[in-house]
PDB file of C-alpha atoms in Angstrom:
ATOM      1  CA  UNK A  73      64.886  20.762  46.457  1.00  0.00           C
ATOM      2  CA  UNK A  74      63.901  18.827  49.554  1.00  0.00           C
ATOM      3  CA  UNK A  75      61.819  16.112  48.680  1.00  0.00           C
ATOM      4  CA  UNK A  76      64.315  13.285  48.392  1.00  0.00           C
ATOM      5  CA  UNK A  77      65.177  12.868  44.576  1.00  0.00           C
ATOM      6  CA  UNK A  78      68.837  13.356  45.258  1.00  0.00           C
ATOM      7  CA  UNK A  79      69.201  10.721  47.948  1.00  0.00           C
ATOM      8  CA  UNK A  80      66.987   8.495  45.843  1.00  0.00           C
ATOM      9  CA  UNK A  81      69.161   9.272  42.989  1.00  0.00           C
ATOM     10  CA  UNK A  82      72.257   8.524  44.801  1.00  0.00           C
ATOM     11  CA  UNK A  83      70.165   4.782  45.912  1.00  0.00           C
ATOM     12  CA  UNK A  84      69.137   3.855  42.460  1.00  0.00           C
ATOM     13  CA  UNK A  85      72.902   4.361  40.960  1.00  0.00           C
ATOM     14  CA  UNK A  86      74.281   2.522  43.531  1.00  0.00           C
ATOM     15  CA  UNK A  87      72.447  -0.246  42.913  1.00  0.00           C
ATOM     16  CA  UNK A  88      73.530  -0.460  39.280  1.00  0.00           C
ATOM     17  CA  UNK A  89      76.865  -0.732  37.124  1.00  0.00           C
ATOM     18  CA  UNK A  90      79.806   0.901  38.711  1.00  0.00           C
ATOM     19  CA  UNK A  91      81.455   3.926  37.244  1.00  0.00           C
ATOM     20  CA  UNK A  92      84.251   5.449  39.022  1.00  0.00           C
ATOM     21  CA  UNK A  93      82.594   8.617  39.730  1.00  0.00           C
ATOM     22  CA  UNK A  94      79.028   9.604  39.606  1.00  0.00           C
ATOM     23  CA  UNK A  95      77.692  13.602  38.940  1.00  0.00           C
ATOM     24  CA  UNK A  96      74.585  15.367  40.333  1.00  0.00           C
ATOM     25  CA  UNK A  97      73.449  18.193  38.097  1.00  0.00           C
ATOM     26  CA  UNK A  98      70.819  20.375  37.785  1.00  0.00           C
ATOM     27  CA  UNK A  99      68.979  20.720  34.622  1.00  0.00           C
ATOM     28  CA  UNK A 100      69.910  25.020  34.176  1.00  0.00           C
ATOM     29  CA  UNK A 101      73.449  24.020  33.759  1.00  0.00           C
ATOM     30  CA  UNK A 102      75.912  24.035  30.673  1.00  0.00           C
ATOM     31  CA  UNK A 103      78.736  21.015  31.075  1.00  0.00           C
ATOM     32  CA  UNK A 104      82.202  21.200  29.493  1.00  0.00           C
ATOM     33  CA  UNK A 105      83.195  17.334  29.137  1.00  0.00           C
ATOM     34  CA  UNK A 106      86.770  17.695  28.329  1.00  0.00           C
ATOM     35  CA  UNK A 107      87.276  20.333  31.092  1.00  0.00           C
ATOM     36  CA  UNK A 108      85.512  18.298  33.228  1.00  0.00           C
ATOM     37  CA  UNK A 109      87.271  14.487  32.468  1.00  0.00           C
ATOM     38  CA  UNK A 110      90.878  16.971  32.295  1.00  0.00           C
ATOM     39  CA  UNK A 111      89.940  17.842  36.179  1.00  0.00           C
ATOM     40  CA  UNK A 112      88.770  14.463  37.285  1.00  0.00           C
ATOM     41  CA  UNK A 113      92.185  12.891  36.175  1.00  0.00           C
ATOM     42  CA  UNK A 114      93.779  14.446  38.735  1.00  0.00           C
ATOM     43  CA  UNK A 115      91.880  13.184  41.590  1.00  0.00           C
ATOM     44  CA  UNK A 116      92.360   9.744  43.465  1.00  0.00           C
ATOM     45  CA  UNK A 117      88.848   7.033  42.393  1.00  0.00           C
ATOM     46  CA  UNK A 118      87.677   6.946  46.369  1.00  0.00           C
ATOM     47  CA  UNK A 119      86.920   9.531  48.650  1.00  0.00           C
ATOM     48  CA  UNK A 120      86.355  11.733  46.449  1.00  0.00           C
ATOM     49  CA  UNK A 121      83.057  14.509  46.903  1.00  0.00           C
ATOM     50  CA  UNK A 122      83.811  17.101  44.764  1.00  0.00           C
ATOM     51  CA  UNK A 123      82.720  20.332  43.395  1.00  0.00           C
ATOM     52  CA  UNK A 124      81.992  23.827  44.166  1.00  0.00           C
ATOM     53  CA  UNK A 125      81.537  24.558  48.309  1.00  0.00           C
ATOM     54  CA  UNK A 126      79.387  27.124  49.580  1.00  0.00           C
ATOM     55  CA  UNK A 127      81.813  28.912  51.452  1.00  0.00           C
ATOM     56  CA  UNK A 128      81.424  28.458  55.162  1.00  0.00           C
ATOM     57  CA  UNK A 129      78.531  26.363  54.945  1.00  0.00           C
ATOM     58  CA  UNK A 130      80.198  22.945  54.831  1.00  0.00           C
ATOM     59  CA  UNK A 131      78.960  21.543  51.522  1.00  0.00           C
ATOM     60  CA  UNK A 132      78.997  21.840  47.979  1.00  0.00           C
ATOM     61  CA  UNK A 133      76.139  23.480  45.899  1.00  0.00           C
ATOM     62  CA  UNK A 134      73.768  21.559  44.242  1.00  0.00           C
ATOM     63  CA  UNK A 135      74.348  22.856  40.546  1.00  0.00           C
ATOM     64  CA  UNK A 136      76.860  20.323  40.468  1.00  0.00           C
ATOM     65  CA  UNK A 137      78.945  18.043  42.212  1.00  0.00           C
ATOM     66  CA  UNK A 138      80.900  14.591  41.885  1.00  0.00           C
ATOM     67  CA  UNK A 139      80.936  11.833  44.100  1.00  0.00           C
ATOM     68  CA  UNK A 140      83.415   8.690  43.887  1.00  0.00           C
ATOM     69  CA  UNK A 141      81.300   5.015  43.468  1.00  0.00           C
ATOM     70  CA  UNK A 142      82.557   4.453  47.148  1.00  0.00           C
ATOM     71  CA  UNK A 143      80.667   7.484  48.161  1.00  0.00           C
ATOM     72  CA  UNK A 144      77.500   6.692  46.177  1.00  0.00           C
ATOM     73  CA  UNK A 145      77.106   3.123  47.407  1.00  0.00           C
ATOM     74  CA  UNK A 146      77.569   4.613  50.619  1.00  0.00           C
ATOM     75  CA  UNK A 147      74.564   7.122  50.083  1.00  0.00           C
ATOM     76  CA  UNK A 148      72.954   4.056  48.791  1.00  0.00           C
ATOM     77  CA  UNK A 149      73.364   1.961  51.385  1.00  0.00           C
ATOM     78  CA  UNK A 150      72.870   4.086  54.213  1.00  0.00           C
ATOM     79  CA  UNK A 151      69.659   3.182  56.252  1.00  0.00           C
ATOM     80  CA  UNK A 152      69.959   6.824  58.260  1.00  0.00           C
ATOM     81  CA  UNK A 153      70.583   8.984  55.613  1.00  0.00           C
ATOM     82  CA  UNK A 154      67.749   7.384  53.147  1.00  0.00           C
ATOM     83  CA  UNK A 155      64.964   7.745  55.979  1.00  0.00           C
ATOM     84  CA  UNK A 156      65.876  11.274  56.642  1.00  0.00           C
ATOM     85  CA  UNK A 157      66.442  12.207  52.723  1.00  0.00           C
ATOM     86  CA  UNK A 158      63.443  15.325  52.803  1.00  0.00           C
ATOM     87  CA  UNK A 159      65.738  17.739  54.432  1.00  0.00           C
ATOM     88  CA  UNK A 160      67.806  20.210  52.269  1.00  0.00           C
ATOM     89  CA  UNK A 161      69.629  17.625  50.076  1.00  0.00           C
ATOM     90  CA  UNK A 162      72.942  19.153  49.366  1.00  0.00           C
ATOM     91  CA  UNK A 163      73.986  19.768  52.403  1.00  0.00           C
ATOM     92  CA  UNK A 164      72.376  16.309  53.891  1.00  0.00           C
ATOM     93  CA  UNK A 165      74.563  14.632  50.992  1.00  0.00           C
ATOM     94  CA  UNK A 166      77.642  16.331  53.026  1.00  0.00           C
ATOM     95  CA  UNK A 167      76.220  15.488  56.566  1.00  0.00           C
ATOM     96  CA  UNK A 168      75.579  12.078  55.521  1.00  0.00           C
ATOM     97  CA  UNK A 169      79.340  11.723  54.438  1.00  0.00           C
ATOM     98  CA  UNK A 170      80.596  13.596  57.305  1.00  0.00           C
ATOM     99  CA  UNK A 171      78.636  11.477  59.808  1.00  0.00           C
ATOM    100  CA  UNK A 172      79.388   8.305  58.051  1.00  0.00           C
ATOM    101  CA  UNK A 173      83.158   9.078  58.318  1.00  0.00           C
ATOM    102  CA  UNK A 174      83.596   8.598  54.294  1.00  0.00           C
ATOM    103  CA  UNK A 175      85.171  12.386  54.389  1.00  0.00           C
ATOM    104  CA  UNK A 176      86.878  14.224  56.855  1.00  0.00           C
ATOM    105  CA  UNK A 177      88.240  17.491  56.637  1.00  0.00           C
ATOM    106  CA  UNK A 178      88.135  20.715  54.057  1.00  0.00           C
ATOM    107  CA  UNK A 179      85.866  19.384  51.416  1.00  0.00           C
ATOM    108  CA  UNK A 180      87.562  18.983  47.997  1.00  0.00           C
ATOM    109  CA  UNK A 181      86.883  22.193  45.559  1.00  0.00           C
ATOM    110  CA  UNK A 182      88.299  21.925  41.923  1.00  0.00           C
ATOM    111  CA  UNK A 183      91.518  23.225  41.079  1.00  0.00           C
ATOM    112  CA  UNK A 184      89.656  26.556  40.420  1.00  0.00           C
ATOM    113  CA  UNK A 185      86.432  27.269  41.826  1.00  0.00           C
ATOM    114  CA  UNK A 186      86.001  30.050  39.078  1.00  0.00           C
ATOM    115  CA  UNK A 187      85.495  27.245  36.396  1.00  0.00           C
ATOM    116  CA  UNK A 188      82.060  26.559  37.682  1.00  0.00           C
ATOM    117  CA  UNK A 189      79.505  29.384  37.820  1.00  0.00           C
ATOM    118  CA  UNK A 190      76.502  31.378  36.747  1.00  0.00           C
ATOM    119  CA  UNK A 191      75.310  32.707  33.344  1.00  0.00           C
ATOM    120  CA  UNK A 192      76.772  35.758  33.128  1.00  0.00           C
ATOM    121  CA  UNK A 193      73.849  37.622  32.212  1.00  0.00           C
ATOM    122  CA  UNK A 194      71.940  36.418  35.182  1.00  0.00           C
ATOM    123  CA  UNK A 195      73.639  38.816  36.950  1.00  0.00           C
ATOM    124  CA  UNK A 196      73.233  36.124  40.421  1.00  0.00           C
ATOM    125  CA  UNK A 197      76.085  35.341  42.791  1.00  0.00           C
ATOM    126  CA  UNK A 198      79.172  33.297  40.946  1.00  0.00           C
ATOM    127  CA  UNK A 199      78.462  35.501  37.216  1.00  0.00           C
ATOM    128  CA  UNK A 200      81.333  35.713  35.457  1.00  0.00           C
ATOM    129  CA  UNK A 201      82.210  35.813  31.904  1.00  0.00           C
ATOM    130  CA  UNK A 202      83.120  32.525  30.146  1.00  0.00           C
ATOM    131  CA  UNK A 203      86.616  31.340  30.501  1.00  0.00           C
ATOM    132  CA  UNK A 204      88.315  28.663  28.639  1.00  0.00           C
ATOM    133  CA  UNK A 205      88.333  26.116  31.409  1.00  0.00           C
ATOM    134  CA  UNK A 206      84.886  26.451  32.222  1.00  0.00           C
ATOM    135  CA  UNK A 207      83.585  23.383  33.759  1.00  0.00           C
ATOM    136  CA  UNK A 208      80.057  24.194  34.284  1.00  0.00           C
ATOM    137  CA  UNK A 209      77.800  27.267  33.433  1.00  0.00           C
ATOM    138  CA  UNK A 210      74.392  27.438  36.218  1.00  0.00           C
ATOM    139  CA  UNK A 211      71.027  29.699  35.898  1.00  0.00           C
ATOM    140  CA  UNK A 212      70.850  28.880  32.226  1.00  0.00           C
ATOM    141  CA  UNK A 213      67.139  29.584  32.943  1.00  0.00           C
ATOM    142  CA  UNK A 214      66.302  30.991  29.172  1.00  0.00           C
ATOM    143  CA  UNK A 215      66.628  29.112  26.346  1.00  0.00           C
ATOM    144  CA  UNK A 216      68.788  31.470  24.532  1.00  0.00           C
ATOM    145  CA  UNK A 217      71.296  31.845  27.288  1.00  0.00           C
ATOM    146  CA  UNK A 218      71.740  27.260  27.298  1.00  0.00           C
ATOM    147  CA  UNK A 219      72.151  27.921  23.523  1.00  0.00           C
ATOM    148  CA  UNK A 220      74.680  30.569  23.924  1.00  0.00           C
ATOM    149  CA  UNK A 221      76.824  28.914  26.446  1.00  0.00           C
ATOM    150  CA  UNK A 222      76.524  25.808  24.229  1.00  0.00           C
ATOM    151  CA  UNK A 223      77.811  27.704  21.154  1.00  0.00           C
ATOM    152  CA  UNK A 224      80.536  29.066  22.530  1.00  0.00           C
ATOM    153  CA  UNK A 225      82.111  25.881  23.799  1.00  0.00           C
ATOM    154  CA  UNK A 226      80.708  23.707  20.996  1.00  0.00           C
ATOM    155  CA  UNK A 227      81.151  25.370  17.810  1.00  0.00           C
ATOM    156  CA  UNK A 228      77.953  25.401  15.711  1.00  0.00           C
ATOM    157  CA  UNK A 229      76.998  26.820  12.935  1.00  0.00           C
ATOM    158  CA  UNK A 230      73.096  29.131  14.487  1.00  0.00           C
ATOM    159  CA  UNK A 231      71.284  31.661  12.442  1.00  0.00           C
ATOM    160  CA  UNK A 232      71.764  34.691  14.999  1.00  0.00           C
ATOM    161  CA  UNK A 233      67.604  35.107  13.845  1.00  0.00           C
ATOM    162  CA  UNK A 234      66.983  31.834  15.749  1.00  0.00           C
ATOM    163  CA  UNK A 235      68.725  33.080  19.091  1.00  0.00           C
ATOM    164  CA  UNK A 236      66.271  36.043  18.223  1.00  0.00           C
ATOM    165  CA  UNK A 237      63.349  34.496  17.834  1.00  0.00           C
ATOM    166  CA  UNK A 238      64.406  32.426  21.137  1.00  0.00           C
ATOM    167  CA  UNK A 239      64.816  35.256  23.574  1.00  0.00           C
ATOM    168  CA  UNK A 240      61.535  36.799  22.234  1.00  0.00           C
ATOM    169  CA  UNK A 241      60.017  33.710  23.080  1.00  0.00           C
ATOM    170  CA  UNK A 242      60.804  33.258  25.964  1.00  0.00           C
ATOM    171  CA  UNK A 243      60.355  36.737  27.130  1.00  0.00           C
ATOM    172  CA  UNK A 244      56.726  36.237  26.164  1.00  0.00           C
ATOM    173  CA  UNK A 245      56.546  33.269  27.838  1.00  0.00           C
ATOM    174  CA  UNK A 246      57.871  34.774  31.026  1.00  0.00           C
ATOM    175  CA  UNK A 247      55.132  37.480  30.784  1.00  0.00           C
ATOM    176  CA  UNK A 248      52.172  35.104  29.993  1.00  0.00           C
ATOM    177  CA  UNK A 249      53.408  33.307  33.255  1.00  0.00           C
ATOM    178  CA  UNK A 250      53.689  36.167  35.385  1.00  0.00           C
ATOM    179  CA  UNK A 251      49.885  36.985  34.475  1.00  0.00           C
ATOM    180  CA  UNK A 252      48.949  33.992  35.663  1.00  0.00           C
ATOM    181  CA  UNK A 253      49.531  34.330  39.096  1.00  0.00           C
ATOM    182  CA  UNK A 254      47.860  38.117  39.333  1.00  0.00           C
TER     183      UNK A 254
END
């Protein structure tokens, strides 16, 4: 998105309690707590902008990333980067950092970029099957694929009928929506 919510995400935190690291998600993804608090502990509390890059593009992609309190009262702060907030917002998050000389250098990727990718069955660019360090699961578009992804790393107790029912629905959902714009 490029109409500023990031950036004035980033502000609004900054101008609240402090936490020692802050995370942008979208709202299709799947998070894995423990996986992701087991990864954090290994990283320093300042400098830190972490996540998944875009290979040869210089930032990290939006589905998720972390950024250290320094980093998001930084964002916060910054006059430039606030005014200027309706370009592309992930990788003005990285310029912003870059040109503010709060990172320098390879950007930091976790330990294994494999841990964070797309729903398998969305068949789009990082799928992969789940893996038991999973740290975060994107293009959970359907409601039946969040609920999957959830069950598998949260044991629950789901009537299969229910995850049934749920892709049906949503199926017909997709098709009353795709009428709409013919």
């Amino acid at each position: 998105m490029d109409d500023g919510k990031t950036l004035d995400y980033f502000h609004k935190v900054a101008q609240g309690q402090k936490f020692d690291f802050v995370m942008k998600l979208d709202q299709d993804v799947f998070l894995h707590p423990q996986n992701l608090i087991h990864n954090l502990l290994k990283f320093p509390k300042e400098k830190v902008y972490l996540g998944r890059e875009n290979l040869g593009v210089g930032f990290h992609a939006g589905l998720a990333y972390i950024l250290s309190w320094d980093l998001v009262q930084f964002l916060g702060q910054d006059q430039h980067c606030y005014e200027n907030r309706h370009f592309q917002e992930d990788s003005l998050v990285a310029y912003c950092l870059r040109h503010g000389k709060q990172i320098e250098g390879p950007l930091m990727n976790f330990q294994n970029i494999l841990d964070i990718y797309d729903e398998p069955e969305s068949q789009k660019g990082w799928a992969h099957e789940y893996t038991p360090s999973t740290i975060a699961i994107h293009q959970l578009k359907r409601q039946d694929w969040f609920l999957k992804a959830a069950m598998h790393f949260i044991p629950l107790k789901v009537d299969p009928a229910l995850l049934q029912h749920m892709a049906a629905q949503n199926w017909q959902d997709t098709q009353e929506k795709s009428q709409a714009f013919r």
